[in-house]
Each structure stands twice: as C-alpha cells, then as structure tokens.
Amino acid sequence: MAGVAGTAALAQMPADRAAATPRPSGGEYPFTLGIASGDPAPTGVVLWTRLAPKPYEPGGGMPARRVGVRWEVARDEGFRRLVRTGTAWALPELSHSVHVEVDGLDPDREWFYRFRYRDDVSMVGRTRTAPTATAGIGALSFAYASCQRWDEGYFPSYAHMVREDLDLVVHLGDYVYEYGIPADGGFRRTAVPEQLRAAPRDLDQWRMRYALVKSDPQLQAAHLAFPWMVTWDDHEVQNDYANTRSQYEGDITALRLAAYRAWYEHQPVRTPARPGAQGPRIYRRLRWGRLAQLDLLDGRQYRSVPPCGWGEAPACPGQDDPSVTMLGTDQERWLYDGFAHTSARWNILGSNVMMGRLDHDGDAGDLLWHDAWDGFPAARRRLTDAWVRHRVPNPVVVTGDWHSTFVNDIHRDFDTPGSPVVGTEIVGTSISSNGDGEVYGPYYGPMMRYNPHIRFFDGDRRGYVRCHVGRDEFRAELRMVDTVSRPDAVESTLATFAVENGRPGAHRV
Ligand SMILES: [Fe+2]
C-alpha cells in the first residue's frame, strides 16, 4: 500500500509545472490531458496517455502519422531503479493515444511511470499491482465515483481523494456527458471555446469532449495518484440509451460507435475494450488476492429496451419475459461462472445503475424507474438467484448513476414479501452532476417510507465513497464536499456504513 506522504506529494505536482518545462525542440507540450494507469493485475497494469499538444483542435495538433512514445516504469519516484521500459506507437486513427499493457512486474506493490515524446517528459504517475490469487487475505482500500458533468460543477472530490491512501479508484460511469455546454461554462463560469460547446455527434467532437473533461487538474491528479478501473453508463453515449436504441431518435448505432471509440482512446483500459470485430468488451474482473473479487459490469451495451417504458413508468407484465436482459447472455454467463468459482471473501459488483427497488408510490400504484434494475426485475432475480445458488460470500454492489446516495438491503426477490436479504448495495452520489441544487432530495425523499429496505438516503450532496475492505468488515464512508461551485470545497464524512462478514445488509457505524 502506498505511503500517504508519497501520494500527497504527487497530488501537489500540478500538470502546469510539467507543461512549463522548457523544450529544446520548440514544439508544444503533448501531455495536456495527463497520464493514467488502470486495470491492475498481479504482474501488470495498463499505462495510458494521449499526445495532444492542441487538444481542442481536430487531430489534437499532431501530425497524421504514427509516432513512437517511450514509457518507463520504476520502483522509485526519481526513476533511479527502472524495471520496464519500451516504446509504443501512438496512432492517428486512435487520436495518438497510447495503451501500454505492462507485464512482468512484481505483485502487490507500488510503481512509478512516465512517458517521453521527443524532448518532452510527462508528469510522474503512481500505480500498483494487485496481490496474487494465493496471497494472504490482506486488505483493500478503494474509492468509487461517478457522474462528473463538467458544466454542472468543479471536481473538488478528486483533490480530496488524492490525499487518501488508496489502492484503486473505480469509476462507474458518466465520465462525460453528451449534452451541449453553455458558452459561459455553466456552473464553472469559465469561457468555453466554441468548438467544445456542441453536443458531440462524431468522433472528433467526442474526442474534444473528453479533452475538455480531462483538462480538469483535479481529475488529472486523481489519475496520477492511483490505478483506475472504469466502466461506462448512459451519458458516454446518450441519456438512458439501451443497446443501440434511443428513446429520442431510434437507432443510434453510428453515434454509439463513435462514442465507444473515443471512450477507449481516453481511458486506461486493455485491448478488449477497443471497438472492433470482437468488441468493445468492457465487463471484466479484478481479483485482489483471496480478499476480494470485483466484477465491473457493462449495463448498457447489451440491455433490452426497458419493456415497460423509458424512465419513470408503471410496472407491466412484459418485464417478466425471460428474454429481457440487462447484461446480455454472454455477460450473464461470465458473471455467474465467476460466482461459481470465486474464492474471495468479498464479492463486489460494480454496477452502473441501482440494483435495489425504489417503489415510487407504495400501494397507490406501480411506479418505478425503468432505466435501473427496477425495469428488469426478472434479470435481477436471475442474478440474486445465482448469488444464492453458488453461495457467493458477501455480495456487495457499488453503484453510480443516481446523483444521490442510497444504502440498500438487496432482497432475493423484491416482489415476494419476506424474501431474505442476500446482498448489500451502496449507491454513491455524483462528483459534480446536479451541481449544488436541491433536486432529488425533495422528489425521492418522500418515497423512502415505501421502501424500508433502503437504510439510508441523501438526495443532493456531491462526493464519493471511500471503502476499506478487510477480513471481517466492508466499511464504506460517504465523503461529501460542501460545494462544487468552487474547486477548493471542504470535505467531510456524512455517514459511515459497515457490512460484517457473513451478514448481508449494512449498518451505520
Ligand atoms: Fe449521471
């Protein structure tokens, strides 16, 4: 595990300092979007960057040919003890992004990495490898986050996150949003260049949207400090889309392909996530010794159109059709196979949307939110049945999407009174989406009386969830900032919940 001091020092090393380094060759600094690492394994990790000296121009200011980028991995922050180096191609068809899948590293320790292009050296990132499958039970500290609409606020949570002693950051989607951006930057009150304002439709526009979001120094610092595991939700393509279908415009195959490609180009993910004949395939599994298994889900690419309607709608018989799916056949098979063979004490699902029931109107009707698992109850039952059938130890779901916090008991079947609690879900709020407004508390808060399995709800604070996973307990702290209208917000813990080994359901501590 990293020392806190080392992590904090990295966090304080601003991207600007690297950008101010004199360049003998005269070109412009190419690492404007930062560097990142992700998808840690026992012997390796992915290193990412994108060469973009002019990130707000098509082509990023790079020549339309491939160029070599040198990468280095060292044991120490000063790069005196290099352990792996190489040169990767940055291709124009991938916007000169680089995804280096480093292997041959020792398990369960921290590493430092950087890139060189011509005379320019990137900032230094810190990453780590996972423990081996046979390692002692150990411990895991991670944070999870979601929903960072750029024009609805700054990202101060990331500045706080980098001061933590974390092994990993999990991002559960809505890393970018597909909407147009106002000229005055919305809540940020920062002038936005014209070419960045339009709702992205083609690949170059999506690339510029990622460039805008990745220009945020607090987000860059969080990527520098920890390896990330990233999945997507709807806004990486379009609000509430399902598979290739949109409620606004029907078939969105072309839009989705451009959006998925830009996502791959800007995230520290492995080759299967690259769109092509075999993919993108982004659902994947992290094993952390015998302590934890994290299954990161793709709840968008394969899902059925919600059978009872888009968004808030009454339940309907169509939802019980066994062909209705959230994850798709292949992902379900992969997931349950992982359940069958897990040897982990904590079995964590990273879900883009909420698994727990939210009854909107009690006995008065059947209103539910059909974009979440409530629109797919038969698929949800297959999943909870698989937990039970395979005796999966300690299922815990960590979730994004809602811009609100929920702590939920997951019942085996929400439609059967008295059905046992078989899992726990903690829905983290947004990094910035919904800004400082009072939006969801007044709307969803009064519904809690219909939902006794929801142990905690907070509608409108912004932040992330910090988790400490140990032998006996999964502890989750709800870390909240007091505003997203400024980057220097104050952070505090709103509440802390714990799940005890062998007892599904969280309790407040
Ligand atoms: Fe969101």
Short mmCIF file of C-alpha atoms and ligand atoms in Angstrom, two decimals:
data_model
loop_
_atom_site.label_atom_id
_atom_site.label_comp_id
_atom_site.label_asym_id
_atom_site.label_seq_id
_atom_site.Cartn_x
_atom_site.Cartn_y
_atom_site.Cartn_z
CA MET A 1 0.00 0.00 0.00
CA ALA A 2 1.32 3.47 -0.82
CA GLY A 3 2.51 5.83 1.82
CA VAL A 4 0.16 8.74 2.27
CA ALA A 5 3.04 11.23 2.08
CA GLY A 6 4.14 9.98 -1.32
CA THR A 7 0.65 10.15 -2.71
CA ALA A 8 0.09 13.66 -1.42
CA ALA A 9 3.36 14.84 -2.99
CA LEU A 10 2.23 13.51 -6.35
CA ALA A 11 -1.10 15.18 -5.98
CA GLN A 12 0.54 18.52 -5.43
CA MET A 13 2.63 18.24 -8.56
CA PRO A 14 0.44 20.19 -10.97
CA ALA A 15 0.23 19.41 -14.62
CA ASP A 16 1.19 23.08 -15.23
CA ARG A 17 4.66 22.53 -13.82
CA ALA A 18 5.38 19.81 -16.32
CA ALA A 19 3.84 21.96 -19.03
CA ALA A 20 6.22 24.79 -18.15
CA THR A 21 9.31 22.63 -18.74
CA PRO A 22 11.45 24.22 -21.49
CA ARG A 23 11.50 22.22 -24.73
CA PRO A 24 14.67 22.42 -26.79
CA SER A 25 12.84 21.34 -29.92
CA GLY A 26 10.29 24.09 -29.55
CA GLY A 27 7.09 22.03 -30.03
CA GLU A 28 4.13 22.32 -27.73
CA TYR A 29 3.77 20.17 -24.64
CA PRO A 30 1.99 16.95 -25.70
CA PHE A 31 0.76 15.62 -22.31
CA THR A 32 -2.00 18.19 -21.84
CA LEU A 33 -4.58 15.52 -20.98
CA GLY A 34 -2.46 13.91 -18.30
CA ILE A 35 -1.43 10.30 -17.91
CA ALA A 36 -3.22 7.41 -16.25
CA SER A 37 -2.98 3.77 -15.26
CA GLY A 38 -5.66 1.14 -14.91
CA ASP A 39 -6.85 -2.44 -14.72
CA PRO A 40 -4.20 -3.70 -12.29
CA ALA A 41 -3.29 -7.39 -12.34
CA PRO A 42 -0.74 -9.25 -10.18
CA THR A 43 2.06 -8.76 -12.71
CA GLY A 44 1.00 -5.75 -14.72
CA VAL A 45 -1.10 -2.70 -15.33
CA VAL A 46 -2.18 -0.53 -18.27
CA LEU A 47 -0.44 2.81 -18.79
CA TRP A 48 -2.28 5.45 -20.77
CA THR A 49 -1.67 8.80 -22.32
CA ARG A 50 -2.66 10.71 -25.42
CA LEU A 51 -0.41 13.09 -27.29
CA ALA A 52 -2.47 16.25 -27.79
CA PRO A 53 -0.47 19.49 -27.90
CA LYS A 54 -3.61 21.25 -29.19
CA PRO A 55 -6.40 19.19 -27.61
CA TYR A 56 -9.20 21.46 -28.82
CA GLU A 57 -8.34 21.05 -32.48
CA PRO A 58 -9.23 18.07 -34.67
CA GLY A 59 -6.17 15.80 -34.67
CA GLY A 60 -5.06 17.24 -31.35
CA GLY A 61 -2.25 19.18 -33.01
CA MET A 62 -0.40 16.01 -34.01
CA PRO A 63 0.79 15.03 -37.50
CA ALA A 64 -1.39 12.45 -39.30
CA ARG A 65 1.13 9.66 -38.90
CA ARG A 66 2.17 7.26 -36.18
CA VAL A 67 4.84 8.34 -33.72
CA GLY A 68 6.81 6.47 -31.06
CA VAL A 69 6.27 7.23 -27.37
CA ARG A 70 8.73 5.95 -24.80
CA TRP A 71 7.45 4.68 -21.49
CA GLU A 72 9.25 3.87 -18.26
CA VAL A 73 8.26 2.04 -15.09
CA ALA A 74 10.42 2.42 -12.00
CA ARG A 75 10.43 1.32 -8.41
CA ASP A 76 11.08 4.85 -7.22
CA GLU A 77 9.65 8.25 -7.93
CA GLY A 78 13.06 9.53 -9.05
CA PHE A 79 13.36 6.80 -11.73
CA ARG A 80 16.74 5.61 -10.50
CA ARG A 81 15.61 1.99 -10.48
CA LEU A 82 13.96 1.41 -13.86
CA VAL A 83 12.31 -2.02 -14.16
CA ARG A 84 10.50 -1.88 -17.50
CA THR A 85 10.85 0.44 -20.48
CA GLY A 86 9.69 0.38 -24.06
CA THR A 87 8.35 2.32 -26.99
CA ALA A 88 4.70 2.26 -28.01
CA TRP A 89 3.14 3.51 -31.22
CA ALA A 90 0.68 6.37 -30.97
CA LEU A 91 -1.60 6.01 -33.98
CA PRO A 92 -3.52 8.85 -35.64
CA GLU A 93 -6.60 6.62 -36.03
CA LEU A 94 -6.65 6.35 -32.22
CA SER A 95 -6.04 10.11 -31.76
CA HIS A 96 -2.42 9.34 -30.78
CA SER A 97 -3.50 7.65 -27.60
CA VAL A 98 -1.20 5.04 -26.07
CA HIS A 99 -2.27 1.95 -24.10
CA VAL A 100 0.75 0.06 -22.78
CA GLU A 101 -0.07 -3.28 -21.16
CA VAL A 102 2.96 -3.63 -18.91
CA ASP A 103 3.72 -7.15 -17.67
CA GLY A 104 6.48 -8.80 -15.66
CA LEU A 105 6.09 -6.64 -12.57
CA ASP A 106 6.14 -7.97 -9.02
CA PRO A 107 2.72 -8.39 -7.41
CA ASP A 108 1.25 -6.23 -4.69
CA ARG A 109 3.45 -3.17 -4.68
CA GLU A 110 3.57 0.37 -5.97
CA TRP A 111 5.29 1.58 -9.14
CA PHE A 112 6.01 4.89 -10.80
CA TYR A 113 5.66 5.57 -14.51
CA ARG A 114 6.09 8.32 -17.07
CA PHE A 115 6.19 8.88 -20.82
CA ARG A 116 8.60 10.67 -23.15
CA TYR A 117 7.84 12.06 -26.56
CA ARG A 118 10.77 13.75 -28.31
CA ASP A 119 12.18 16.12 -25.69
CA ASP A 120 9.12 16.20 -23.50
CA VAL A 121 8.72 14.16 -20.35
CA SER A 122 5.30 13.65 -18.83
CA MET A 123 4.34 14.10 -15.24
CA VAL A 124 5.04 11.09 -12.98
CA GLY A 125 2.21 8.72 -12.14
CA ARG A 126 1.94 6.26 -9.31
CA THR A 127 0.28 2.90 -9.76
CA ARG A 128 0.26 -0.53 -8.17
CA THR A 129 -0.06 -4.19 -8.97
CA ALA A 130 -2.66 -6.47 -7.38
CA PRO A 131 -1.81 -9.28 -4.96
CA THR A 132 -1.59 -12.80 -6.38
CA ALA A 133 -4.57 -15.13 -6.18
CA THR A 134 -2.92 -17.11 -3.37
CA ALA A 135 -1.84 -14.11 -1.33
CA GLY A 136 -2.93 -13.78 2.27
CA ILE A 137 -6.29 -12.20 2.83
CA GLY A 138 -4.80 -8.72 3.34
CA ALA A 139 -6.75 -5.53 2.84
CA LEU A 140 -8.04 -3.33 0.03
CA SER A 141 -8.77 0.39 0.11
CA PHE A 142 -10.57 1.89 -2.82
CA ALA A 143 -12.78 4.81 -3.71
CA TYR A 144 -15.60 4.86 -6.21
CA ALA A 145 -17.10 7.74 -8.10
CA SER A 146 -19.47 8.51 -10.95
CA CYS A 147 -21.26 11.30 -12.80
CA GLN A 148 -18.99 14.26 -13.47
CA ARG A 149 -20.92 16.62 -15.67
CA TRP A 150 -18.31 19.25 -16.41
CA ASP A 151 -20.63 22.24 -16.71
CA GLU A 152 -22.51 21.40 -13.50
CA GLY A 153 -19.54 21.86 -11.23
CA TYR A 154 -15.90 21.50 -10.36
CA PHE A 155 -14.45 18.17 -9.23
CA PRO A 156 -13.14 19.01 -5.71
CA SER A 157 -13.76 15.46 -4.55
CA TYR A 158 -10.79 14.34 -6.61
CA ALA A 159 -8.49 16.79 -4.82
CA HIS A 160 -9.54 15.15 -1.54
CA MET A 161 -9.32 11.66 -2.96
CA VAL A 162 -5.63 12.04 -3.87
CA ARG A 163 -4.77 12.63 -0.23
CA GLU A 164 -6.20 9.23 0.68
CA ASP A 165 -4.18 6.05 0.93
CA LEU A 166 -5.96 4.07 -1.80
CA ASP A 167 -5.09 1.04 -3.86
CA LEU A 168 -7.61 1.77 -6.59
CA VAL A 169 -10.29 4.12 -7.91
CA VAL A 170 -13.39 2.65 -9.53
CA HIS A 171 -15.39 4.89 -11.88
CA LEU A 172 -18.94 3.72 -12.51
CA GLY A 173 -19.84 5.87 -15.47
CA ASP A 174 -20.97 9.27 -16.73
CA TYR A 175 -17.33 10.29 -17.04
CA VAL A 176 -18.51 12.67 -19.76
CA TYR A 177 -21.98 13.87 -20.75
CA GLU A 178 -23.39 14.15 -24.24
CA TYR A 179 -25.15 17.50 -23.78
CA GLY A 180 -24.19 20.85 -25.25
CA ILE A 181 -22.17 23.13 -22.97
CA PRO A 182 -23.07 26.79 -22.44
CA ALA A 183 -20.59 29.44 -23.60
CA ASP A 184 -20.06 30.59 -20.01
CA GLY A 185 -19.25 27.07 -18.78
CA GLY A 186 -22.44 26.72 -16.75
CA PHE A 187 -21.71 26.32 -13.02
CA ARG A 188 -17.99 26.76 -13.73
CA ARG A 189 -18.39 30.30 -15.09
CA THR A 190 -15.42 29.74 -17.42
CA ALA A 191 -15.46 30.74 -21.09
CA VAL A 192 -15.72 27.64 -23.29
CA PRO A 193 -14.27 27.69 -26.84
CA GLU A 194 -17.00 27.43 -29.44
CA GLN A 195 -15.92 24.09 -30.90
CA LEU A 196 -16.38 22.44 -27.49
CA ARG A 197 -19.96 23.55 -26.91
CA ALA A 198 -21.98 21.41 -29.30
CA ALA A 199 -23.46 18.09 -28.20
CA PRO A 200 -20.92 15.61 -29.64
CA ARG A 201 -22.08 13.52 -32.57
CA ASP A 202 -18.97 12.48 -34.48
CA LEU A 203 -15.63 11.07 -33.36
CA ASP A 204 -13.77 14.40 -33.39
CA GLN A 205 -16.47 16.03 -31.26
CA TRP A 206 -16.38 13.18 -28.76
CA ARG A 207 -12.59 13.46 -28.59
CA MET A 208 -12.91 17.16 -27.80
CA ARG A 209 -15.46 16.43 -25.11
CA TYR A 210 -13.03 14.02 -23.42
CA ALA A 211 -10.25 16.58 -23.85
CA LEU A 212 -12.35 19.22 -22.09
CA VAL A 213 -13.17 16.95 -19.15
CA LYS A 214 -9.62 15.64 -18.92
CA SER A 215 -8.25 19.18 -18.84
CA ASP A 216 -9.57 19.37 -15.25
CA PRO A 217 -6.47 19.42 -13.00
CA GLN A 218 -8.20 17.70 -10.07
CA LEU A 219 -9.31 14.81 -12.27
CA GLN A 220 -5.80 14.56 -13.74
CA ALA A 221 -4.32 14.43 -10.24
CA ALA A 222 -6.60 11.52 -9.26
CA HIS A 223 -5.49 9.59 -12.33
CA LEU A 224 -1.85 10.30 -11.46
CA ALA A 225 -2.22 9.05 -7.92
CA PHE A 226 -3.94 5.66 -8.37
CA PRO A 227 -4.78 3.00 -10.94
CA TRP A 228 -8.40 3.26 -12.06
CA MET A 229 -10.99 0.76 -13.23
CA VAL A 230 -13.57 2.46 -15.41
CA THR A 231 -16.90 1.36 -16.78
CA TRP A 232 -19.49 3.45 -18.56
CA ASP A 233 -23.14 4.35 -18.05
CA ASP A 234 -25.53 6.07 -20.45
CA HIS A 235 -24.10 9.57 -20.84
CA GLU A 236 -20.94 8.32 -22.52
CA VAL A 237 -23.38 7.88 -25.44
CA GLN A 238 -26.86 9.28 -24.73
CA ASN A 239 -29.29 9.65 -21.83
CA ASP A 240 -30.91 6.31 -20.87
CA TYR A 241 -29.99 4.51 -24.10
CA ALA A 242 -30.37 0.74 -24.32
CA ASN A 243 -28.16 -1.33 -26.65
CA THR A 244 -28.39 0.56 -29.98
CA ARG A 245 -31.75 2.18 -29.19
CA SER A 246 -32.56 5.70 -28.12
CA GLN A 247 -35.91 6.96 -26.85
CA TYR A 248 -35.30 10.19 -28.81
CA GLU A 249 -34.02 9.07 -32.19
CA GLY A 250 -34.38 5.31 -32.60
CA ASP A 251 -31.25 3.61 -33.87
CA ILE A 252 -28.01 5.16 -32.57
CA THR A 253 -25.52 2.58 -33.86
CA ALA A 254 -23.28 5.18 -35.53
CA LEU A 255 -23.37 7.59 -32.58
CA ARG A 256 -22.57 4.74 -30.20
CA LEU A 257 -19.62 3.54 -32.26
CA ALA A 258 -18.02 7.00 -32.31
CA ALA A 259 -18.66 7.42 -28.59
CA TYR A 260 -17.28 3.97 -27.66
CA ARG A 261 -14.20 4.63 -29.73
CA ALA A 262 -13.50 7.96 -28.04
CA TRP A 263 -14.06 6.29 -24.67
CA TYR A 264 -11.42 3.69 -25.46
CA GLU A 265 -9.00 6.33 -26.67
CA HIS A 266 -9.26 8.22 -23.37
CA GLN A 267 -9.35 5.50 -20.72
CA PRO A 268 -6.60 3.29 -19.25
CA VAL A 269 -8.18 0.03 -20.38
CA ARG A 270 -6.99 -3.16 -22.05
CA THR A 271 -7.27 -4.22 -25.70
CA PRO A 272 -10.68 -5.96 -25.49
CA ALA A 273 -12.24 -2.54 -24.79
CA ARG A 274 -11.24 -1.33 -28.25
CA PRO A 275 -14.19 -1.29 -30.67
CA GLY A 276 -13.74 -3.84 -33.43
CA ALA A 277 -14.92 -7.22 -34.58
CA GLN A 278 -14.74 -8.62 -31.05
CA GLY A 279 -15.77 -5.63 -29.05
CA PRO A 280 -15.70 -3.39 -27.26
CA ARG A 281 -15.91 -5.77 -24.34
CA ILE A 282 -15.50 -3.81 -21.13
CA TYR A 283 -17.01 -6.07 -18.45
CA ARG A 284 -14.12 -7.56 -16.54
CA ARG A 285 -12.96 -8.98 -13.24
CA LEU A 286 -10.37 -7.80 -10.75
CA ARG A 287 -9.09 -10.30 -8.19
CA TRP A 288 -7.48 -8.92 -5.06
CA GLY A 289 -5.85 -11.99 -3.53
CA ARG A 290 -8.32 -14.08 -1.59
CA LEU A 291 -9.88 -10.96 -0.11
CA ALA A 292 -12.00 -9.54 -2.89
CA GLN A 293 -13.28 -10.01 -6.39
CA LEU A 294 -14.66 -7.03 -8.27
CA ASP A 295 -16.84 -7.69 -11.30
CA LEU A 296 -17.18 -4.47 -13.23
CA LEU A 297 -20.36 -4.60 -15.31
CA ASP A 298 -21.43 -3.17 -18.66
CA GLY A 299 -25.11 -2.46 -18.12
CA ARG A 300 -25.65 -0.51 -21.36
CA GLN A 301 -24.27 -2.19 -24.44
CA TYR A 302 -26.38 -5.35 -24.32
CA ARG A 303 -29.54 -4.39 -22.42
CA SER A 304 -33.03 -4.79 -23.76
CA VAL A 305 -35.17 -1.75 -24.36
CA PRO A 306 -36.93 -1.46 -20.99
CA PRO A 307 -40.14 -3.40 -21.60
CA CYS A 308 -42.48 -1.19 -19.59
CA GLY A 309 -41.27 2.17 -20.89
CA TRP A 310 -38.34 4.58 -20.65
CA GLY A 311 -37.72 6.21 -17.28
CA GLU A 312 -40.50 6.56 -14.70
CA ALA A 313 -43.40 4.26 -15.59
CA PRO A 314 -45.70 1.64 -14.05
CA ALA A 315 -44.58 -1.98 -13.85
CA CYS A 316 -46.02 -4.26 -16.55
CA PRO A 317 -46.21 -7.98 -17.37
CA GLY A 318 -43.55 -7.64 -20.11
CA GLN A 319 -40.84 -7.15 -17.52
CA ASP A 320 -41.07 -10.83 -16.55
CA ASP A 321 -40.32 -12.07 -20.06
CA PRO A 322 -37.21 -14.25 -19.61
CA SER A 323 -35.68 -12.87 -22.80
CA VAL A 324 -35.48 -9.37 -21.26
CA THR A 325 -31.90 -8.74 -20.26
CA MET A 326 -29.76 -6.12 -18.55
CA LEU A 327 -26.34 -7.67 -19.13
CA GLY A 328 -26.84 -9.84 -22.22
CA THR A 329 -26.40 -13.60 -22.42
CA ASP A 330 -22.60 -13.71 -22.65
CA GLN A 331 -22.01 -11.29 -19.79
CA GLU A 332 -24.50 -13.11 -17.57
CA ARG A 333 -22.80 -16.42 -18.26
CA TRP A 334 -19.40 -14.89 -17.50
CA LEU A 335 -20.73 -13.33 -14.30
CA TYR A 336 -22.33 -16.47 -12.92
CA ASP A 337 -19.30 -18.53 -13.89
CA GLY A 338 -17.28 -16.11 -11.76
CA PHE A 339 -19.75 -16.60 -8.91
CA ALA A 340 -19.41 -20.37 -9.22
CA HIS A 341 -15.63 -20.26 -8.94
CA THR A 342 -15.00 -17.38 -6.58
CA SER A 343 -12.68 -17.94 -3.65
CA ALA A 344 -12.93 -14.33 -2.50
CA ARG A 345 -14.36 -13.34 0.84
CA TRP A 346 -15.99 -10.18 -0.59
CA ASN A 347 -17.68 -10.37 -3.97
CA ILE A 348 -18.16 -6.85 -5.23
CA LEU A 349 -20.23 -5.88 -8.25
CA GLY A 350 -19.51 -2.54 -9.89
CA SER A 351 -22.91 -1.61 -11.33
CA ASN A 352 -23.65 1.46 -13.41
CA VAL A 353 -27.30 1.58 -12.25
CA MET A 354 -29.11 0.86 -8.98
CA MET A 355 -30.00 -2.72 -8.19
CA GLY A 356 -32.29 -2.08 -5.20
CA ARG A 357 -36.01 -1.49 -5.61
CA LEU A 358 -37.30 2.06 -5.35
CA ASP A 359 -41.09 1.94 -5.11
CA HIS A 360 -42.23 5.45 -6.06
CA ASP A 361 -45.81 5.34 -4.81
CA GLY A 362 -46.42 2.46 -2.37
CA ASP A 363 -49.86 0.90 -2.55
CA ALA A 364 -51.15 3.73 -4.73
CA GLY A 365 -49.58 2.29 -7.88
CA ASP A 366 -46.64 0.55 -9.52
CA LEU A 367 -44.38 3.43 -10.48
CA LEU A 368 -40.70 2.54 -10.80
CA TRP A 369 -37.62 3.90 -12.54
CA HIS A 370 -37.18 1.59 -15.51
CA ASP A 371 -33.70 2.69 -16.54
CA ALA A 372 -32.31 0.98 -13.41
CA TRP A 373 -32.63 -2.70 -12.43
CA ASP A 374 -36.25 -1.98 -11.43
CA GLY A 375 -37.03 -2.08 -15.15
CA PHE A 376 -35.51 -5.56 -15.43
CA PRO A 377 -36.78 -7.50 -12.38
CA ALA A 378 -36.56 -10.96 -13.98
CA ALA A 379 -32.92 -10.31 -14.90
CA ARG A 380 -32.29 -9.07 -11.37
CA ARG A 381 -33.83 -12.25 -9.96
CA ARG A 382 -31.52 -14.37 -12.12
CA LEU A 383 -28.59 -12.52 -10.61
CA THR A 384 -29.68 -12.79 -6.97
CA ASP A 385 -30.59 -16.45 -7.57
CA ALA A 386 -27.05 -17.02 -8.86
CA TRP A 387 -25.64 -15.46 -5.67
CA VAL A 388 -27.69 -17.89 -3.61
CA ARG A 389 -27.18 -20.96 -5.85
CA HIS A 390 -23.41 -20.57 -5.79
CA ARG A 391 -23.28 -19.50 -2.12
CA VAL A 392 -21.34 -16.41 -3.10
CA PRO A 393 -19.71 -14.97 0.03
CA ASN A 394 -20.66 -11.42 0.96
CA PRO A 395 -22.09 -9.86 -2.20
CA VAL A 396 -21.73 -6.08 -2.14
CA VAL A 397 -22.89 -3.87 -5.02
CA VAL A 398 -21.22 -0.49 -5.56
CA THR A 399 -23.23 1.73 -7.85
CA GLY A 400 -23.30 5.10 -9.61
CA ASP A 401 -25.87 6.87 -11.81
CA TRP A 402 -28.39 8.42 -9.45
CA HIS A 403 -26.56 11.55 -8.22
CA SER A 404 -27.87 10.56 -4.80
CA THR A 405 -26.73 8.24 -2.04
CA PHE A 406 -28.62 5.06 -1.13
CA VAL A 407 -27.70 2.22 1.22
CA ASN A 408 -29.88 -0.75 0.32
CA ASP A 409 -30.63 -4.23 1.52
CA ILE A 410 -30.90 -6.40 -1.58
CA HIS A 411 -33.70 -8.93 -1.22
CA ARG A 412 -33.59 -12.12 -3.20
CA ASP A 413 -36.91 -11.16 -4.76
CA PHE A 414 -38.36 -7.70 -4.15
CA ASP A 415 -41.77 -8.91 -5.34
CA THR A 416 -42.07 -11.63 -2.68
CA PRO A 417 -42.87 -10.37 0.84
CA GLY A 418 -40.50 -11.83 3.39
CA SER A 419 -37.86 -12.67 0.80
CA PRO A 420 -34.47 -12.79 2.56
CA VAL A 421 -31.76 -10.17 2.32
CA VAL A 422 -29.00 -11.69 0.19
CA GLY A 423 -26.76 -8.73 -0.57
CA THR A 424 -25.89 -5.13 0.17
CA GLU A 425 -25.79 -2.12 -2.14
CA ILE A 426 -24.21 1.26 -1.63
CA VAL A 427 -25.06 3.81 -4.32
CA GLY A 428 -22.53 6.63 -4.41
CA THR A 429 -23.53 10.15 -5.37
CA SER A 430 -22.11 12.23 -8.22
CA ILE A 431 -18.79 14.04 -8.43
CA SER A 432 -20.50 17.14 -9.87
CA SER A 433 -23.75 16.28 -11.69
CA ASN A 434 -26.80 18.20 -10.41
CA GLY A 435 -24.37 20.81 -9.04
CA ASP A 436 -25.28 22.45 -5.74
CA GLY A 437 -29.01 22.25 -6.39
CA GLU A 438 -31.72 20.74 -4.21
CA VAL A 439 -33.11 18.46 -6.89
CA TYR A 440 -33.57 14.83 -5.87
CA GLY A 441 -33.99 15.11 -2.10
CA PRO A 442 -37.42 16.77 -2.33
CA TYR A 443 -38.56 14.37 -5.07
CA TYR A 444 -37.30 10.99 -3.89
CA GLY A 445 -37.07 11.66 -0.16
CA PRO A 446 -40.84 11.25 0.49
CA MET A 447 -40.73 7.84 -1.27
CA MET A 448 -38.49 6.32 1.39
CA ARG A 449 -41.48 5.40 3.55
CA TYR A 450 -42.49 2.86 0.87
CA ASN A 451 -39.00 1.33 0.87
CA PRO A 452 -37.89 0.02 4.26
CA HIS A 453 -35.02 -1.89 2.65
CA ILE A 454 -33.41 1.49 1.85
CA ARG A 455 -31.49 2.06 5.05
CA PHE A 456 -30.17 5.49 4.14
CA PHE A 457 -30.88 8.12 1.51
CA ASP A 458 -29.34 11.50 0.77
CA GLY A 459 -30.57 13.31 -2.31
CA ASP A 460 -28.33 16.22 -3.12
CA ARG A 461 -24.79 16.12 -1.76
CA ARG A 462 -21.79 15.64 -4.07
CA GLY A 463 -18.86 13.35 -3.31
CA TYR A 464 -17.58 9.80 -3.48
CA VAL A 465 -17.42 6.65 -1.37
CA ARG A 466 -14.24 5.51 0.34
CA CYS A 467 -14.11 1.78 1.12
CA HIS A 468 -11.89 -0.26 3.39
CA VAL A 469 -12.23 -3.97 2.84
CA GLY A 470 -10.75 -6.28 5.45
CA ARG A 471 -11.09 -9.77 6.81
CA ASP A 472 -14.12 -9.08 8.96
CA GLU A 473 -15.76 -5.97 7.55
CA PHE A 474 -16.50 -3.93 4.43
CA ARG A 475 -16.57 -0.32 5.56
CA ALA A 476 -17.89 2.50 3.39
CA GLU A 477 -17.51 6.16 4.24
CA LEU A 478 -19.67 8.68 2.40
CA ARG A 479 -17.24 11.51 1.66
CA MET A 480 -19.03 14.71 0.71
CA VAL A 481 -17.94 18.18 -0.36
CA ASP A 482 -19.79 21.32 0.71
CA THR A 483 -20.00 22.75 -2.82
CA VAL A 484 -19.00 22.08 -6.42
CA SER A 485 -19.22 25.75 -7.40
CA ARG A 486 -15.56 26.14 -6.38
CA PRO A 487 -12.63 23.75 -6.78
CA ASP A 488 -11.49 24.29 -3.17
CA ALA A 489 -14.54 22.85 -1.39
CA VAL A 490 -14.33 21.43 2.13
CA GLU A 491 -14.88 17.70 2.56
CA SER A 492 -16.42 15.73 5.42
CA THR A 493 -17.85 12.30 6.14
CA LEU A 494 -21.65 12.33 6.01
CA ALA A 495 -22.04 8.80 7.37
CA THR A 496 -20.17 5.51 7.63
CA PHE A 497 -21.69 2.09 6.98
CA ALA A 498 -20.28 -1.38 7.57
CA VAL A 499 -21.13 -4.82 6.29
CA GLU A 500 -19.94 -7.64 8.53
CA ASN A 501 -18.54 -10.83 7.12
CA GLY A 502 -21.38 -13.34 6.77
CA ARG A 503 -24.23 -10.85 7.37
CA PRO A 504 -25.81 -9.20 4.32
CA GLY A 505 -27.05 -5.65 4.86
CA ALA A 506 -25.16 -2.59 6.01
CA HIS A 507 -25.42 -0.96 9.40
CA ARG A 508 -24.44 2.55 10.32
CA VAL A 509 -21.36 2.91 12.50
FE FE B 1 -25.12 10.80 -14.23
#
